[in-house]
């Protein structure tokens, strides 16, 4: 058969297969539609308009996917639908064929998760309840879902482990590959989490426990988890000890975030040699010594944040190998005369974060930052601009975000900031403005969508020019000496 005829024959067979599949598709079963409509009724307001009685939930209802041969719902993805409710309706648990459930970024008003019901969803593979404002303890029923591959309960501040505790919850999760529990309260399991994970989920690939109140050091048994591609343990202020050497043996590790912890000692330099790494954030560990020996060619780093650590380096020329770095954070006292020139040659750098550690240190010269005209994000932490006003800042004409923290301005706030007309985000946190008035030039920044000015010792009223900021969605101004106004 000629090639053209072969292709035509293949297309014909594919067409016939599609017709047969469509002809055998089963419409949504009545009990499935009824349960979904009951769930819809539990939401406040006119939600989910496509969910209408008398229509086929498998073909016309947004967020719903069915097994077309059985007419049963296998996926319910309502993430970011801006839904509001005061409860999770138990009708959900009638959808016993569910494999994927997402209610992420909706508002359940701190409602309790039902004590029973989840155990009926035995086919569940992916469960995402992140940032859905659930509260109280995690039900034992979720711990019964042995087929789970992904669990995301992040951002539910008032959700916690009790009965089951964390160890019992993880005991049956041997199939789990991704675990996201950011900002949940782990204080009852603060020091045992690493041994629990090593015993229960040895095939885990993604672990995210950002801001979970975990404490102590990472147990040596954690080294048994060899498939990790992402580790996020940031913002756990009581997480101490040394960064494990065996992290450098995790050949697939792409993300390591231990920012805002209390690690100490020497950071294992071999970790920097992992070619799989794209993100490494060690910032905010003042007792951690980071010695940069060499960045190998062929590395894939996109984020390197060492701000707030004690770092030094032996071969500054290897900074030229960071050809993919977009975000760079450094402690200014570690920057010598050679490094700024190398930083300016990083082709993709657009986010720079600089921190000055120690109140008795001499303020370094930052004028070189003005040469980085490609920057879109800049953060400065701990600088005294009383004697050296950062007039260079108006060279950064592409800046979209400017953040300053713990900085001092006894002289007027530089009007050059008012020339950064592409700014969308402006933040001043705990800065000393010596009771100056908020400058009127803020009204020039008409693309601003968010402004945070908190604990900055401003005085007087907010200038009327702030009314020019017609795209503003968030304004937070907090100080004991200024008119307070908050809007969102």
mmCIF file of C-alpha atoms in Angstrom, residues 74-262:
data_model
loop_
_atom_site.group_PDB
_atom_site.id
_atom_site.type_symbol
_atom_site.label_atom_id
_atom_site.label_comp_id
_atom_site.label_asym_id
_atom_site.label_seq_id
_atom_site.Cartn_x
_atom_site.Cartn_y
_atom_site.Cartn_z
ATOM 1 C CA UNK A 74 -13.847 10.619 38.293
ATOM 2 C CA UNK A 75 -12.516 14.180 38.603
ATOM 3 C CA UNK A 76 -13.914 17.265 40.316
ATOM 4 C CA UNK A 77 -11.632 20.257 39.849
ATOM 5 C CA UNK A 78 -13.155 23.349 41.441
ATOM 6 C CA UNK A 79 -9.843 24.987 42.280
ATOM 7 C CA UNK A 80 -9.865 28.815 42.134
ATOM 8 C CA UNK A 81 -13.591 29.043 41.351
ATOM 9 C CA UNK A 82 -14.011 31.673 44.137
ATOM 10 C CA UNK A 83 -16.618 29.521 45.834
ATOM 11 C CA UNK A 84 -17.826 30.281 49.358
ATOM 12 C CA UNK A 85 -19.445 27.958 51.857
ATOM 13 C CA UNK A 86 -19.735 27.347 55.579
ATOM 14 C CA UNK A 87 -19.433 23.575 55.245
ATOM 15 C CA UNK A 88 -18.279 20.757 53.009
ATOM 16 C CA UNK A 89 -21.502 19.021 52.016
ATOM 17 C CA UNK A 90 -21.387 15.224 52.615
ATOM 18 C CA UNK A 91 -23.013 14.687 49.206
ATOM 19 C CA UNK A 92 -19.460 14.914 47.883
ATOM 20 C CA UNK A 93 -18.749 11.492 49.336
ATOM 21 C CA UNK A 94 -21.397 9.876 47.141
ATOM 22 C CA UNK A 95 -18.989 10.375 44.226
ATOM 23 C CA UNK A 96 -17.158 7.196 45.151
ATOM 24 C CA UNK A 97 -15.341 6.907 41.793
ATOM 25 C CA UNK A 98 -13.442 10.145 42.321
ATOM 26 C CA UNK A 99 -9.746 9.938 41.522
ATOM 27 C CA UNK A 100 -9.028 13.666 41.565
ATOM 28 C CA UNK A 101 -10.530 16.289 43.890
ATOM 29 C CA UNK A 102 -9.502 19.937 44.074
ATOM 30 C CA UNK A 103 -11.265 22.573 46.172
ATOM 31 C CA UNK A 104 -8.165 24.777 46.333
ATOM 32 C CA UNK A 105 -8.356 28.546 46.833
ATOM 33 C CA UNK A 106 -12.033 28.626 47.744
ATOM 34 C CA UNK A 107 -13.377 29.905 51.071
ATOM 35 C CA UNK A 108 -14.966 27.430 53.479
ATOM 36 C CA UNK A 109 -14.856 29.920 56.368
ATOM 37 C CA UNK A 110 -12.811 27.707 58.738
ATOM 38 C CA UNK A 111 -15.396 24.918 58.454
ATOM 39 C CA UNK A 112 -14.556 21.548 59.965
ATOM 40 C CA UNK A 113 -13.709 18.792 57.519
ATOM 41 C CA UNK A 114 -16.371 16.078 57.988
ATOM 42 C CA UNK A 115 -15.327 13.453 60.530
ATOM 43 C CA UNK A 116 -16.489 10.668 58.229
ATOM 44 C CA UNK A 117 -16.905 10.348 54.484
ATOM 45 C CA UNK A 118 -13.436 10.590 52.981
ATOM 46 C CA UNK A 119 -12.850 6.892 53.613
ATOM 47 C CA UNK A 120 -15.470 6.159 50.919
ATOM 48 C CA UNK A 121 -13.309 7.737 48.206
ATOM 49 C CA UNK A 122 -11.035 4.704 47.911
ATOM 50 C CA UNK A 123 -10.035 5.428 44.284
ATOM 51 C CA UNK A 124 -8.662 8.876 45.147
ATOM 52 C CA UNK A 125 -5.204 9.586 43.696
ATOM 53 C CA UNK A 126 -4.910 13.380 43.928
ATOM 54 C CA UNK A 127 -6.399 15.428 46.802
ATOM 55 C CA UNK A 128 -5.991 19.211 46.876
ATOM 56 C CA UNK A 129 -7.671 21.236 49.634
ATOM 57 C CA UNK A 130 -5.007 23.971 49.738
ATOM 58 C CA UNK A 131 -5.901 27.507 50.813
ATOM 59 C CA UNK A 132 -9.539 26.544 51.182
ATOM 60 C CA UNK A 133 -9.846 27.843 54.772
ATOM 61 C CA UNK A 134 -10.681 24.582 56.490
ATOM 62 C CA UNK A 135 -10.146 24.195 60.229
ATOM 63 C CA UNK A 136 -10.096 21.701 63.113
ATOM 64 C CA UNK A 137 -8.352 18.337 62.950
ATOM 65 C CA UNK A 138 -7.705 16.265 59.848
ATOM 66 C CA UNK A 139 -10.215 13.397 59.663
ATOM 67 C CA UNK A 140 -9.023 9.806 59.916
ATOM 68 C CA UNK A 141 -10.821 9.043 56.653
ATOM 69 C CA UNK A 142 -8.137 10.774 54.585
ATOM 70 C CA UNK A 143 -5.532 8.508 56.186
ATOM 71 C CA UNK A 144 -7.448 5.522 54.802
ATOM 72 C CA UNK A 145 -6.908 6.558 51.171
ATOM 73 C CA UNK A 146 -4.058 4.185 50.351
ATOM 74 C CA UNK A 147 -3.940 5.060 46.643
ATOM 75 C CA UNK A 148 -3.107 8.723 47.171
ATOM 76 C CA UNK A 149 -0.178 9.957 45.110
ATOM 77 C CA UNK A 150 -0.592 13.681 45.880
ATOM 78 C CA UNK A 151 -1.870 15.434 49.011
ATOM 79 C CA UNK A 152 -2.003 19.220 49.262
ATOM 80 C CA UNK A 153 -3.461 20.675 52.464
ATOM 81 C CA UNK A 154 -1.315 23.825 52.433
ATOM 82 C CA UNK A 155 -2.489 27.180 53.735
ATOM 83 C CA UNK A 156 -5.148 25.862 56.115
ATOM 84 C CA UNK A 157 -3.731 27.583 59.197
ATOM 85 C CA UNK A 158 -6.218 26.051 61.635
ATOM 86 C CA UNK A 159 -5.994 22.493 60.352
ATOM 87 C CA UNK A 160 -3.920 20.130 62.461
ATOM 88 C CA UNK A 161 -3.105 16.488 63.225
ATOM 89 C CA UNK A 162 -4.540 15.003 66.403
ATOM 90 C CA UNK A 163 -6.469 11.786 65.898
ATOM 91 C CA UNK A 164 -4.859 10.614 63.698
ATOM 92 C CA UNK A 165 -1.512 12.109 64.659
ATOM 93 C CA UNK A 166 1.036 12.678 61.890
ATOM 94 C CA UNK A 167 2.581 9.227 62.291
ATOM 95 C CA UNK A 168 -0.774 7.433 62.039
ATOM 96 C CA UNK A 169 -1.825 9.672 59.142
ATOM 97 C CA UNK A 170 1.233 8.745 57.090
ATOM 98 C CA UNK A 171 1.301 5.033 58.008
ATOM 99 C CA UNK A 172 -0.706 3.846 54.967
ATOM 100 C CA UNK A 173 0.656 6.341 52.433
ATOM 101 C CA UNK A 174 3.301 4.161 50.765
ATOM 102 C CA UNK A 175 2.144 5.269 47.280
ATOM 103 C CA UNK A 176 2.536 8.961 48.071
ATOM 104 C CA UNK A 177 4.865 10.938 45.815
ATOM 105 C CA UNK A 178 3.987 14.574 46.617
ATOM 106 C CA UNK A 179 3.174 16.007 50.056
ATOM 107 C CA UNK A 180 2.329 19.694 50.569
ATOM 108 C CA UNK A 181 1.414 20.729 54.113
ATOM 109 C CA UNK A 182 2.662 24.343 54.156
ATOM 110 C CA UNK A 183 1.661 26.493 57.132
ATOM 111 C CA UNK A 184 -0.122 23.731 58.996
ATOM 112 C CA UNK A 185 0.569 23.406 62.716
ATOM 113 C CA UNK A 186 3.085 20.602 63.336
ATOM 114 C CA UNK A 187 3.969 21.426 66.932
ATOM 115 C CA UNK A 188 2.749 18.046 68.207
ATOM 116 C CA UNK A 189 5.080 16.297 65.723
ATOM 117 C CA UNK A 190 7.691 19.031 65.513
ATOM 118 C CA UNK A 191 10.762 16.878 66.094
ATOM 119 C CA UNK A 192 9.609 13.501 64.697
ATOM 120 C CA UNK A 193 8.424 14.469 61.206
ATOM 121 C CA UNK A 194 11.616 13.337 59.435
ATOM 122 C CA UNK A 195 11.601 9.835 60.937
ATOM 123 C CA UNK A 196 7.884 9.454 60.216
ATOM 124 C CA UNK A 197 8.426 10.300 56.551
ATOM 125 C CA UNK A 198 11.457 8.021 56.254
ATOM 126 C CA UNK A 199 9.443 5.105 57.650
ATOM 127 C CA UNK A 200 6.227 5.741 55.716
ATOM 128 C CA UNK A 201 6.951 7.285 52.305
ATOM 129 C CA UNK A 202 10.391 6.159 51.088
ATOM 130 C CA UNK A 203 9.425 6.945 47.462
ATOM 131 C CA UNK A 204 8.437 10.556 48.178
ATOM 132 C CA UNK A 205 9.522 13.002 45.479
ATOM 133 C CA UNK A 206 8.158 16.378 46.613
ATOM 134 C CA UNK A 207 8.088 17.531 50.241
ATOM 135 C CA UNK A 208 6.837 20.979 51.236
ATOM 136 C CA UNK A 209 6.561 21.867 54.933
ATOM 137 C CA UNK A 210 6.977 25.652 54.744
ATOM 138 C CA UNK A 211 6.143 27.412 58.015
ATOM 139 C CA UNK A 212 4.965 24.326 59.902
ATOM 140 C CA UNK A 213 6.661 24.911 63.304
ATOM 141 C CA UNK A 214 8.885 21.887 62.862
ATOM 142 C CA UNK A 215 11.928 21.969 65.119
ATOM 143 C CA UNK A 216 15.150 20.219 66.093
ATOM 144 C CA UNK A 217 17.476 18.697 63.519
ATOM 145 C CA UNK A 218 16.769 16.474 60.532
ATOM 146 C CA UNK A 219 17.108 12.838 61.619
ATOM 147 C CA UNK A 220 19.711 10.689 59.802
ATOM 148 C CA UNK A 221 16.972 8.229 58.801
ATOM 149 C CA UNK A 222 15.658 10.888 56.407
ATOM 150 C CA UNK A 223 18.507 9.865 54.103
ATOM 151 C CA UNK A 224 16.461 6.803 53.134
ATOM 152 C CA UNK A 225 14.244 8.986 50.947
ATOM 153 C CA UNK A 226 16.385 8.979 47.806
ATOM 154 C CA UNK A 227 13.898 10.118 45.136
ATOM 155 C CA UNK A 228 13.351 13.674 46.351
ATOM 156 C CA UNK A 229 13.181 16.287 43.620
ATOM 157 C CA UNK A 230 11.939 19.178 45.803
ATOM 158 C CA UNK A 231 12.508 19.970 49.493
ATOM 159 C CA UNK A 232 10.865 23.045 50.994
ATOM 160 C CA UNK A 233 11.453 23.421 54.736
ATOM 161 C CA UNK A 234 11.538 27.223 54.767
ATOM 162 C CA UNK A 235 10.320 29.526 57.534
ATOM 163 C CA UNK A 236 10.663 27.006 60.360
ATOM 164 C CA UNK A 237 12.465 29.159 62.927
ATOM 165 C CA UNK A 238 13.303 26.278 65.274
ATOM 166 C CA UNK A 239 14.700 23.923 62.635
ATOM 167 C CA UNK A 240 18.346 23.644 63.646
ATOM 168 C CA UNK A 241 21.494 21.562 63.259
ATOM 169 C CA UNK A 242 23.578 21.081 60.147
ATOM 170 C CA UNK A 243 22.358 20.763 56.593
ATOM 171 C CA UNK A 244 22.712 17.028 55.846
ATOM 172 C CA UNK A 245 25.651 16.055 53.655
ATOM 173 C CA UNK A 246 23.565 13.378 51.952
ATOM 174 C CA UNK A 247 21.478 16.072 50.235
ATOM 175 C CA UNK A 248 24.351 16.196 47.734
ATOM 176 C CA UNK A 249 23.597 12.552 46.850
ATOM 177 C CA UNK A 250 20.023 13.283 45.769
ATOM 178 C CA UNK A 251 20.743 13.126 42.051
ATOM 179 C CA UNK A 252 17.282 14.354 41.003
ATOM 180 C CA UNK A 253 17.039 17.262 43.465
ATOM 181 C CA UNK A 254 15.803 20.378 41.644
ATOM 182 C CA UNK A 255 14.543 22.585 44.503
ATOM 183 C CA UNK A 256 16.054 23.104 47.959
ATOM 184 C CA UNK A 257 14.491 25.805 50.130
ATOM 185 C CA UNK A 258 15.618 26.030 53.753
ATOM 186 C CA UNK A 259 15.215 29.801 54.048
ATOM 187 C CA UNK A 260 14.312 31.419 57.358
ATOM 188 C CA UNK A 261 15.496 28.480 59.476
ATOM 189 C CA UNK A 262 18.316 28.213 62.042
#
